PDB file of C-alpha atoms in Angstrom:
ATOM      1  CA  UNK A   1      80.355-104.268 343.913  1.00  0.00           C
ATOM      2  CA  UNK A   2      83.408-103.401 345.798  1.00  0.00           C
ATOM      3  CA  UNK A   3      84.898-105.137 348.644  1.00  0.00           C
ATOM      4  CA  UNK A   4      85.318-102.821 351.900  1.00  0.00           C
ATOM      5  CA  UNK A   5      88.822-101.436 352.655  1.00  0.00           C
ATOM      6  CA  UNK A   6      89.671-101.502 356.479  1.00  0.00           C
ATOM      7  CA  UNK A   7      93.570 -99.473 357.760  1.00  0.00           C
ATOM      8  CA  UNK A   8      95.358-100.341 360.053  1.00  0.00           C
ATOM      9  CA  UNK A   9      99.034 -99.362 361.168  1.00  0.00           C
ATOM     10  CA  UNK A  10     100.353-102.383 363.346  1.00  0.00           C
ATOM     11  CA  UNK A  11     103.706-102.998 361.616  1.00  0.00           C
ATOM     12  CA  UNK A  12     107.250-101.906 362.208  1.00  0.00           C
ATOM     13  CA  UNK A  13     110.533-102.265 360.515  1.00  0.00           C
ATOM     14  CA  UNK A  14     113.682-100.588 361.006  1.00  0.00           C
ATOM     15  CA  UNK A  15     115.988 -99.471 358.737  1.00  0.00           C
ATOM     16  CA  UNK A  16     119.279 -98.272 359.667  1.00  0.00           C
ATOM     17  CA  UNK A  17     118.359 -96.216 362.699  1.00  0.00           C
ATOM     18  CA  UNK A  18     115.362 -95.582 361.542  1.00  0.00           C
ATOM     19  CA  UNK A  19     112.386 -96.926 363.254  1.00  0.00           C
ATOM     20  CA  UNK A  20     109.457 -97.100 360.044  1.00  0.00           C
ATOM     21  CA  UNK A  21     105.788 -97.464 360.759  1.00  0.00           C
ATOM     22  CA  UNK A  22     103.475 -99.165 357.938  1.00  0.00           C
ATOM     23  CA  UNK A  23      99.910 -98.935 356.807  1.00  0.00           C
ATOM     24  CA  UNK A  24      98.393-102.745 356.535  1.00  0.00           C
ATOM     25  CA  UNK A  25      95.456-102.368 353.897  1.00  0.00           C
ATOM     26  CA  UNK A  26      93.454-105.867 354.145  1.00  0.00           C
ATOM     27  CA  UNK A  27      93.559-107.634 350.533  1.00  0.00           C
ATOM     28  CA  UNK A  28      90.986-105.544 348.809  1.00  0.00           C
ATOM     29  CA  UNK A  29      89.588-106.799 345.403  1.00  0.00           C
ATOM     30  CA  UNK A  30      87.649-104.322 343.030  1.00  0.00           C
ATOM     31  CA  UNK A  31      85.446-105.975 341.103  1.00  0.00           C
ATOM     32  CA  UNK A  32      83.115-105.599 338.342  1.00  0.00           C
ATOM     33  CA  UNK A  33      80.788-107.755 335.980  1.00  0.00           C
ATOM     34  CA  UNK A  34      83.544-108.787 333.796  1.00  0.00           C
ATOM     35  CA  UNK A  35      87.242-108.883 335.771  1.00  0.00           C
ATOM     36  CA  UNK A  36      89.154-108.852 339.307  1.00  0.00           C
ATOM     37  CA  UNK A  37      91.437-107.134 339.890  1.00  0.00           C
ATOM     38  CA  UNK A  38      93.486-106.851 343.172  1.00  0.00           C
ATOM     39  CA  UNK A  39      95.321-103.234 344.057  1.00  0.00           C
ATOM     40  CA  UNK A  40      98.605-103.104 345.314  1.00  0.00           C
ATOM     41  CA  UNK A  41      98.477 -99.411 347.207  1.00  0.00           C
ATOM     42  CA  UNK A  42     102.289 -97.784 346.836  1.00  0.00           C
ATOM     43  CA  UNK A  43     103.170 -94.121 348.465  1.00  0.00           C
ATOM     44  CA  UNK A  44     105.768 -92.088 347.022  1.00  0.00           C
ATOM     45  CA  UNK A  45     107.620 -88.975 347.087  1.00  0.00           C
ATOM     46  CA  UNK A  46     110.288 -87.171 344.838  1.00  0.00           C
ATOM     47  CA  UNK A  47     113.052 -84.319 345.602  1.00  0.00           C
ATOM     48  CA  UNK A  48     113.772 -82.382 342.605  1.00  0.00           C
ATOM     49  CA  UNK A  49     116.106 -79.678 341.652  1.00  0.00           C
ATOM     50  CA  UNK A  50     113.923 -77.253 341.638  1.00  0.00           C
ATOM     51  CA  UNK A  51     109.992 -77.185 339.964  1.00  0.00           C
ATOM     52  CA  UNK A  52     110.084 -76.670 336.249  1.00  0.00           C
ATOM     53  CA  UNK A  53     109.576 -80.582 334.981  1.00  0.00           C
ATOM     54  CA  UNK A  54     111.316 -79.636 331.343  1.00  0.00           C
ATOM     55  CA  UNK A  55     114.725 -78.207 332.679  1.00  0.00           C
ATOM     56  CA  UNK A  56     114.941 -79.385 336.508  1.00  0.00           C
ATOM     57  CA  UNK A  57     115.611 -83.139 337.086  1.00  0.00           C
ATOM     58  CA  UNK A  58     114.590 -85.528 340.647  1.00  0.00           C
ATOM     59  CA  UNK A  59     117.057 -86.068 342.592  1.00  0.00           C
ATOM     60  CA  UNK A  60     115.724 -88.333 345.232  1.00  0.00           C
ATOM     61  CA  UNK A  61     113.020 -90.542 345.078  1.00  0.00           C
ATOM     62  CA  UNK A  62     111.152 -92.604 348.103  1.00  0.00           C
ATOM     63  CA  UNK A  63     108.849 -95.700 347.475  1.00  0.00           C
ATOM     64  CA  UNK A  64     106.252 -97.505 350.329  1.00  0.00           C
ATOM     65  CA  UNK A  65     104.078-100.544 349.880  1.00  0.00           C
ATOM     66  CA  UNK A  66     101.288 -99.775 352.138  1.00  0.00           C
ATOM     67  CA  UNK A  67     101.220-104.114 352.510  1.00  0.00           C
ATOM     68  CA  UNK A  68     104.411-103.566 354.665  1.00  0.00           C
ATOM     69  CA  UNK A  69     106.613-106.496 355.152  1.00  0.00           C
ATOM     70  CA  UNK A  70     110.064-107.413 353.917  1.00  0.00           C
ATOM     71  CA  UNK A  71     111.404-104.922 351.082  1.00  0.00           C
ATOM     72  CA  UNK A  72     108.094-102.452 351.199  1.00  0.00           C
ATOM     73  CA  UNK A  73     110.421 -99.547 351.439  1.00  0.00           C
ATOM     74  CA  UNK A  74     112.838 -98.070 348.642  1.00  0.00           C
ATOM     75  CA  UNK A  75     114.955 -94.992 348.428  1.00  0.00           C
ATOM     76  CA  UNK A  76     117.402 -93.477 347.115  1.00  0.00           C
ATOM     77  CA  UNK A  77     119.298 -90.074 345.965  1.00  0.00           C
ATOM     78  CA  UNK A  78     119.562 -89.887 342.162  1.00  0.00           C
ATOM     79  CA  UNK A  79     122.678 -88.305 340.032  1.00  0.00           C
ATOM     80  CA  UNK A  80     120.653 -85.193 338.458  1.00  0.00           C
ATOM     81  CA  UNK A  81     123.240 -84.946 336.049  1.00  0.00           C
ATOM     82  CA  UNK A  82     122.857 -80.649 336.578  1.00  0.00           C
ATOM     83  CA  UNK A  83     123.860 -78.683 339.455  1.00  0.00           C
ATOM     84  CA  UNK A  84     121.340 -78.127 342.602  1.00  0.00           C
ATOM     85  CA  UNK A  85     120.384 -74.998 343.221  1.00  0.00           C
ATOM     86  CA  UNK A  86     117.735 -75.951 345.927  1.00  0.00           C
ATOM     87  CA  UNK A  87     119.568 -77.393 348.526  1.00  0.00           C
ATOM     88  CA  UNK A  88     118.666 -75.203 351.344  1.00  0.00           C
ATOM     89  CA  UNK A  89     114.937 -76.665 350.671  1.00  0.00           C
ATOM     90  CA  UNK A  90     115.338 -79.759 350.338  1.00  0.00           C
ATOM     91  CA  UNK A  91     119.441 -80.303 352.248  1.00  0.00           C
ATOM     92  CA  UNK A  92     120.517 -82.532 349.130  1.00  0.00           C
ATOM     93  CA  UNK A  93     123.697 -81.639 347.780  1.00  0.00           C
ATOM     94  CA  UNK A  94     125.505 -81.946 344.707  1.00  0.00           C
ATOM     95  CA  UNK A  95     128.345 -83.445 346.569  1.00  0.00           C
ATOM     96  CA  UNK A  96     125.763 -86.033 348.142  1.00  0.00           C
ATOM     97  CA  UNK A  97     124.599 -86.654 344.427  1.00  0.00           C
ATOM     98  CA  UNK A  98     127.920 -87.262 343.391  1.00  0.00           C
ATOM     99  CA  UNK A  99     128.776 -89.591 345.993  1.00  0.00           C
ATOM    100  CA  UNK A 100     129.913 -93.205 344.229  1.00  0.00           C
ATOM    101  CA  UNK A 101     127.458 -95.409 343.859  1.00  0.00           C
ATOM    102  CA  UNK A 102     124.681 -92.635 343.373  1.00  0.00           C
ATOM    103  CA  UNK A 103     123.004 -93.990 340.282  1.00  0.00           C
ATOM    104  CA  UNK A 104     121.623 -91.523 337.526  1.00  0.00           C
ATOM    105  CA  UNK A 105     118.122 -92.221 336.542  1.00  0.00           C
ATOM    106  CA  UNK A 106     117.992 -94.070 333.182  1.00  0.00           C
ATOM    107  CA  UNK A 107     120.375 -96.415 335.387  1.00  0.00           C
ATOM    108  CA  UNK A 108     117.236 -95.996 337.790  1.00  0.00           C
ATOM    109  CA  UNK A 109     114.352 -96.695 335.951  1.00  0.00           C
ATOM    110  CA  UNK A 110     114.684-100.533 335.386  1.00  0.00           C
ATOM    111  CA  UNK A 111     115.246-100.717 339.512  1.00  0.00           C
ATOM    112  CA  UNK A 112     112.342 -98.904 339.459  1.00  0.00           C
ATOM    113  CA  UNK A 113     110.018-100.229 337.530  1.00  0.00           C
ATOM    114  CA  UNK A 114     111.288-104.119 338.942  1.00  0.00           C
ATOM    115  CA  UNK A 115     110.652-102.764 342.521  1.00  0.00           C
ATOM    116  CA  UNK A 116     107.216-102.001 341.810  1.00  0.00           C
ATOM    117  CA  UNK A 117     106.928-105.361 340.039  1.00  0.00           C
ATOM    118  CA  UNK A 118     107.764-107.315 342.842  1.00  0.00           C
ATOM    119  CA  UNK A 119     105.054-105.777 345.230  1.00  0.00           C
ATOM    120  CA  UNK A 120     102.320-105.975 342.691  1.00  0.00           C
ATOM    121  CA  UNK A 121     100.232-108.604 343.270  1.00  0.00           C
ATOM    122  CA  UNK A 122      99.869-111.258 339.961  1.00  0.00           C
ATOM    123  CA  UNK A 123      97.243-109.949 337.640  1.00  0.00           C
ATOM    124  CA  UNK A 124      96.629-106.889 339.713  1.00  0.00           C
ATOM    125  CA  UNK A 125      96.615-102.882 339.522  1.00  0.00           C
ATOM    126  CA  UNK A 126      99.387-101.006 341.257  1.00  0.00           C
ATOM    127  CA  UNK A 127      97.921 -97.251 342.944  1.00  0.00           C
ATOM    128  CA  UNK A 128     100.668 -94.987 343.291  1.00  0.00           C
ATOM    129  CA  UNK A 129      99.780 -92.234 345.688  1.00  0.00           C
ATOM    130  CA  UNK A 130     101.143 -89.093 346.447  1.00  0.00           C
ATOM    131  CA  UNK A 131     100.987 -85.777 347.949  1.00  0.00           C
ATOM    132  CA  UNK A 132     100.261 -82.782 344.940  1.00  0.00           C
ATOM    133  CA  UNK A 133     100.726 -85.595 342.423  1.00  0.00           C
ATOM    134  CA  UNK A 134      98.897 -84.417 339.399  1.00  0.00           C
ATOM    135  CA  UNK A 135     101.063 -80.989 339.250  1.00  0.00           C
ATOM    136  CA  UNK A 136     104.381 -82.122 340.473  1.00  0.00           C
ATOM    137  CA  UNK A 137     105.435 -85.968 341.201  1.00  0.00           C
ATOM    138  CA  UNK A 138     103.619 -87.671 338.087  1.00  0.00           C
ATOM    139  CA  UNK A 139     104.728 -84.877 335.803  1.00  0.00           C
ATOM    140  CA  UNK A 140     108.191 -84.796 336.701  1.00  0.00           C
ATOM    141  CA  UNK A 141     108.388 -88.755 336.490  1.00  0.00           C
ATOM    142  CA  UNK A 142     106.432 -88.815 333.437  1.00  0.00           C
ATOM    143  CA  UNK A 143     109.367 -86.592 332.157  1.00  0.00           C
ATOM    144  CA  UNK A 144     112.178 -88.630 333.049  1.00  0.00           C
ATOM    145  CA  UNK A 145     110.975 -91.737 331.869  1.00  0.00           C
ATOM    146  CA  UNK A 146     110.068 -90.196 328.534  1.00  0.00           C
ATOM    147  CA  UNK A 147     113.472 -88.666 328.330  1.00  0.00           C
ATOM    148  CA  UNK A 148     114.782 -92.193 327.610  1.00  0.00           C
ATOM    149  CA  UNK A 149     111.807 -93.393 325.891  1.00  0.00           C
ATOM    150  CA  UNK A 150     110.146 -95.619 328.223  1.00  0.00           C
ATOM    151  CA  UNK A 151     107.030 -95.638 329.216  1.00  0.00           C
ATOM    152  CA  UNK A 152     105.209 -96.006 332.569  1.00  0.00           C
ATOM    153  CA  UNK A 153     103.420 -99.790 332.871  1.00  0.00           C
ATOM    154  CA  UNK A 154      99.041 -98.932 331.724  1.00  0.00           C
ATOM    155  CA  UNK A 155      98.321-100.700 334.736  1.00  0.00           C
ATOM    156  CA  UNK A 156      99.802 -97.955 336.863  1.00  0.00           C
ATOM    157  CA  UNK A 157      97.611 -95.857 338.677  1.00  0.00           C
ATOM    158  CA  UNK A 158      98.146 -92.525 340.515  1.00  0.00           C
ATOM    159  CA  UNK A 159      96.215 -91.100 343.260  1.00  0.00           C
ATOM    160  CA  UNK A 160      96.811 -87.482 344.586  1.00  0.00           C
ATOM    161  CA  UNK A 161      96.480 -87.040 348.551  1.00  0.00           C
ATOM    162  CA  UNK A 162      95.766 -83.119 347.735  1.00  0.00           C
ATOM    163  CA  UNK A 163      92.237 -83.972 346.207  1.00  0.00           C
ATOM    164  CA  UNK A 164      91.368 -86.024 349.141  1.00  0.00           C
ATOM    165  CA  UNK A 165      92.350 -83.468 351.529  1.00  0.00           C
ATOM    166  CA  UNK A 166      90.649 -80.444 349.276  1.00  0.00           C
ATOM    167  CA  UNK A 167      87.557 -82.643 349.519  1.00  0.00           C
ATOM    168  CA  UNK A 168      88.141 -83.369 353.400  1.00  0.00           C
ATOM    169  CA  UNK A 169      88.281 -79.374 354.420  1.00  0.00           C
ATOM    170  CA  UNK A 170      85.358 -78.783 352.001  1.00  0.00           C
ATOM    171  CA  UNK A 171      82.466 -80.847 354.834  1.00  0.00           C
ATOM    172  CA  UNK A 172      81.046 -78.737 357.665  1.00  0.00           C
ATOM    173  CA  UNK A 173      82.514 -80.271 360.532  1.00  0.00           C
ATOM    174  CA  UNK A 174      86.303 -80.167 359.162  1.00  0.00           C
ATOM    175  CA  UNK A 175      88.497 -78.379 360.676  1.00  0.00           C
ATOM    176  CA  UNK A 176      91.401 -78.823 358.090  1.00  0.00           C
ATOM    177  CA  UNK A 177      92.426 -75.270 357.235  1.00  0.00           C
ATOM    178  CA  UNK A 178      95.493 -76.033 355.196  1.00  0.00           C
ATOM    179  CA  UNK A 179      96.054 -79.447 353.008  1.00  0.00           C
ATOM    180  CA  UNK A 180     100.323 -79.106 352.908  1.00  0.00           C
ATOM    181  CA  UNK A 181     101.805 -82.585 353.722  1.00  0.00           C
ATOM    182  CA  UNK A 182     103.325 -80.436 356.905  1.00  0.00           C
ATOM    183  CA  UNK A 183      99.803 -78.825 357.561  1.00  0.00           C
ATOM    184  CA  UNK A 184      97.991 -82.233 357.560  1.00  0.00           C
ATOM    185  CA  UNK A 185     101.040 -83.906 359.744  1.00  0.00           C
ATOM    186  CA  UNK A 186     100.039 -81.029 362.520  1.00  0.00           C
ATOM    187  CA  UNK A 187      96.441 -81.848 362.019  1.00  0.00           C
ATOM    188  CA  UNK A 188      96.841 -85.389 362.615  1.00  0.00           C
ATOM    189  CA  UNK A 189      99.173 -85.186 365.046  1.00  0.00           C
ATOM    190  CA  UNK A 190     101.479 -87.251 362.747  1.00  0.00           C
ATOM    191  CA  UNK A 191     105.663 -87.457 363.723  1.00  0.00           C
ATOM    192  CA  UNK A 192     107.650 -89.092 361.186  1.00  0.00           C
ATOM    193  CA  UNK A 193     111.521 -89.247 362.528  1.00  0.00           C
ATOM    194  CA  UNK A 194     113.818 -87.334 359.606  1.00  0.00           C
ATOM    195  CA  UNK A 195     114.417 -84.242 357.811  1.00  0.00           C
ATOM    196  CA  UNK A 196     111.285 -82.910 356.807  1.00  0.00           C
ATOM    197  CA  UNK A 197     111.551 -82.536 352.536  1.00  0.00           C
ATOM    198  CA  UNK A 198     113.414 -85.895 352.230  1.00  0.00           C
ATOM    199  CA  UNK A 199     111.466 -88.505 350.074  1.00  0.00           C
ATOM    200  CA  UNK A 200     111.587 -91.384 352.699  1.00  0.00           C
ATOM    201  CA  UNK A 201     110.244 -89.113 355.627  1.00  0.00           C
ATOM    202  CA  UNK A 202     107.581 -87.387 353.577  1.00  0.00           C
ATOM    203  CA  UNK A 203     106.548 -90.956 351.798  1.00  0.00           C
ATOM    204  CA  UNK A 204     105.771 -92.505 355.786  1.00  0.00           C
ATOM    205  CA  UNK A 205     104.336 -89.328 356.902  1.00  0.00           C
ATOM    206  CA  UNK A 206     102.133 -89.571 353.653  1.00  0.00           C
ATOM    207  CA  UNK A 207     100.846 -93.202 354.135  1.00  0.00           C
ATOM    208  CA  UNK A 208      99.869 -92.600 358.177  1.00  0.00           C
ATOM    209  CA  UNK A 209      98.239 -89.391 356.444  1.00  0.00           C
ATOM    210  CA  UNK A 210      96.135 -91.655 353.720  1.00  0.00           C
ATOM    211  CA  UNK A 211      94.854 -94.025 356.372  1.00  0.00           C
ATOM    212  CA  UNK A 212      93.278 -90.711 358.344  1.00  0.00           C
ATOM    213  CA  UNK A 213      91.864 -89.124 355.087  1.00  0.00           C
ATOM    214  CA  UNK A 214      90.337 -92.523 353.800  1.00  0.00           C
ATOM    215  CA  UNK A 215      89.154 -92.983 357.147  1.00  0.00           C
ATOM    216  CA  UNK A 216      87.567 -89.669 357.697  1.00  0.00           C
ATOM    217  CA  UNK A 217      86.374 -89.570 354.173  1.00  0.00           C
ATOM    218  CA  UNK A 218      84.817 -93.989 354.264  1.00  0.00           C
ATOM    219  CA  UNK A 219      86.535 -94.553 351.691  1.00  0.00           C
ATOM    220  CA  UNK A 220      87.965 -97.884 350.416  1.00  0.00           C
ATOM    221  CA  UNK A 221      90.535 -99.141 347.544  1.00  0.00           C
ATOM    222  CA  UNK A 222      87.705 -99.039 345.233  1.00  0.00           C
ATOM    223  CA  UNK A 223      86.806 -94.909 345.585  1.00  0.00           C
ATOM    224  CA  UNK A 224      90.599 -94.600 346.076  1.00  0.00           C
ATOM    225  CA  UNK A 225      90.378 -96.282 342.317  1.00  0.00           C
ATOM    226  CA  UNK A 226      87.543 -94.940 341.122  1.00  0.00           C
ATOM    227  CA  UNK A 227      89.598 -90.998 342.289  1.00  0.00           C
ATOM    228  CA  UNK A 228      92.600 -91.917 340.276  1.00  0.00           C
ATOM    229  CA  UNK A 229      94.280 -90.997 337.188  1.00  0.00           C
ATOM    230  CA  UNK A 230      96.297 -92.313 334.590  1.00  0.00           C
ATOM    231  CA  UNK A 231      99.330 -90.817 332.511  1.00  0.00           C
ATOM    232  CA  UNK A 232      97.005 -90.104 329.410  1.00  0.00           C
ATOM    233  CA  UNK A 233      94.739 -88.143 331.713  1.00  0.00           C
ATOM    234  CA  UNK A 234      97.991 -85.440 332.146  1.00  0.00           C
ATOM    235  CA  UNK A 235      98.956 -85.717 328.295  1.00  0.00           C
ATOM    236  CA  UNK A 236      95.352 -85.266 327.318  1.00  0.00           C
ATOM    237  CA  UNK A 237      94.455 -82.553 329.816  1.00  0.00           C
ATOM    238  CA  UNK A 238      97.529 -80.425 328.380  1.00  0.00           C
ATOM    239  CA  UNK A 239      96.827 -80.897 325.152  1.00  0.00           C
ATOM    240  CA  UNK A 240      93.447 -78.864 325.873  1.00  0.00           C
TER     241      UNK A 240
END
């Protein structure tokens, strides 16, 4: 039995001149005959130096606890440690990554990894969701943290937005034509303040997206769950 899941975005925090909007998802508890487990739901998006996860490296990276509250937002640009070729897509520089202070990402990882800790709730499962995940943003973090031999936390999940929208434009009355992050912000009506291809704009544009799709779709955390995938899921779908 799963407990219902119901959206709501009622919560606002600014940062810098920024004016953020957050996603409140009730305490949700998927449960089964044996355990409990509550879900701490976490958006994210990465920029990258190009889209080839073996030779280009992320070079911005954008986090949101859907919970809101203090500290549900992190971001920051990353020290690729190659030169960026992409700017024009994405407007990050090498002289922005270069910047002092601008932390490369095995200096990243542990900030990281204790970011996520502190939102997850005690004894819980932490849903990372994002926009074309399985192809792009779980592959290319999957290859950065095993490029310093560390590996992501087994109760990490990952959710991909894409499949949600693929399944959304798929019933009779949709009229979702496209399933791009910018498509889906147009259907929605969605207007995130900020350069469009920067992690922290896409990653609130994503979670106002999430609450429509899980709204049009009735879902709750528990199909959100039940829809996501874990790092062995990648490793053992390439090795086919």
């Amino acid at each position: 039995m799963s407990a219902s899941c119901t959206v709501n975005v009622n919560k606002s925090e600014k940062s810098g001149t920024q004016k953020l909007q957050y996603c409140d998802i009730q305490p949700t508890i998927i449960k089964s005959k044996e355990f409990i487990h509550p879900v701490t739901v976490i958006t994210f998006d990465i920029e990258t130096t190009g889209f080839s996860r073996n030779l280009d490296r992320i070079v911005e990276i954008a986090f949101q606890d859907l919970s809101g509250g203090e500290n549900s937002t992190f971001q920051t640009l990353i020290d690729p440690q190659c030169y960026i070729t992409n700017s024009s897509i994405h407007g990050i520089t090498n002289n922005m990554v270069a910047s002092c202070g601008v932390p490369r990402m095995q200096e990243l990882i542990p900030i990281i990894l204790q970011f996520v800790k502190s939102r997850q709730k005690p004894g819980g499962y932490v849903l990372l969701v994002a926009h074309n995940a399985r192809t792009f943003d779980v592959p290319f973090l999957l290859h950065e943290f095993s490029r310093y031999s560390i590996d992501i936390p087994q109760d990490w999940l990952f959710l991909d937005t894409m499949t949600l929208a693929r399944q959304l434009m798929k019933l009779s009355d949709s009229k979702i034509t496209k399933i791009s992050l910018e498509a889906l912000c147009e259907y929605y009506g969605i207007e995130v303040d900020g350069e469009a291809h920067r992690a922290l704009p896409d990653v609130i544009s994503l979670s106002l997206i999430l609450q429509r799709l899980t709204f049009d779709l009735k879902l709750d955390v528990s199909d959100l769950v039940e829809r996501a995938f874990t790092p062995l899921d990648l490793i053992n779908k390439k090795k086919k």
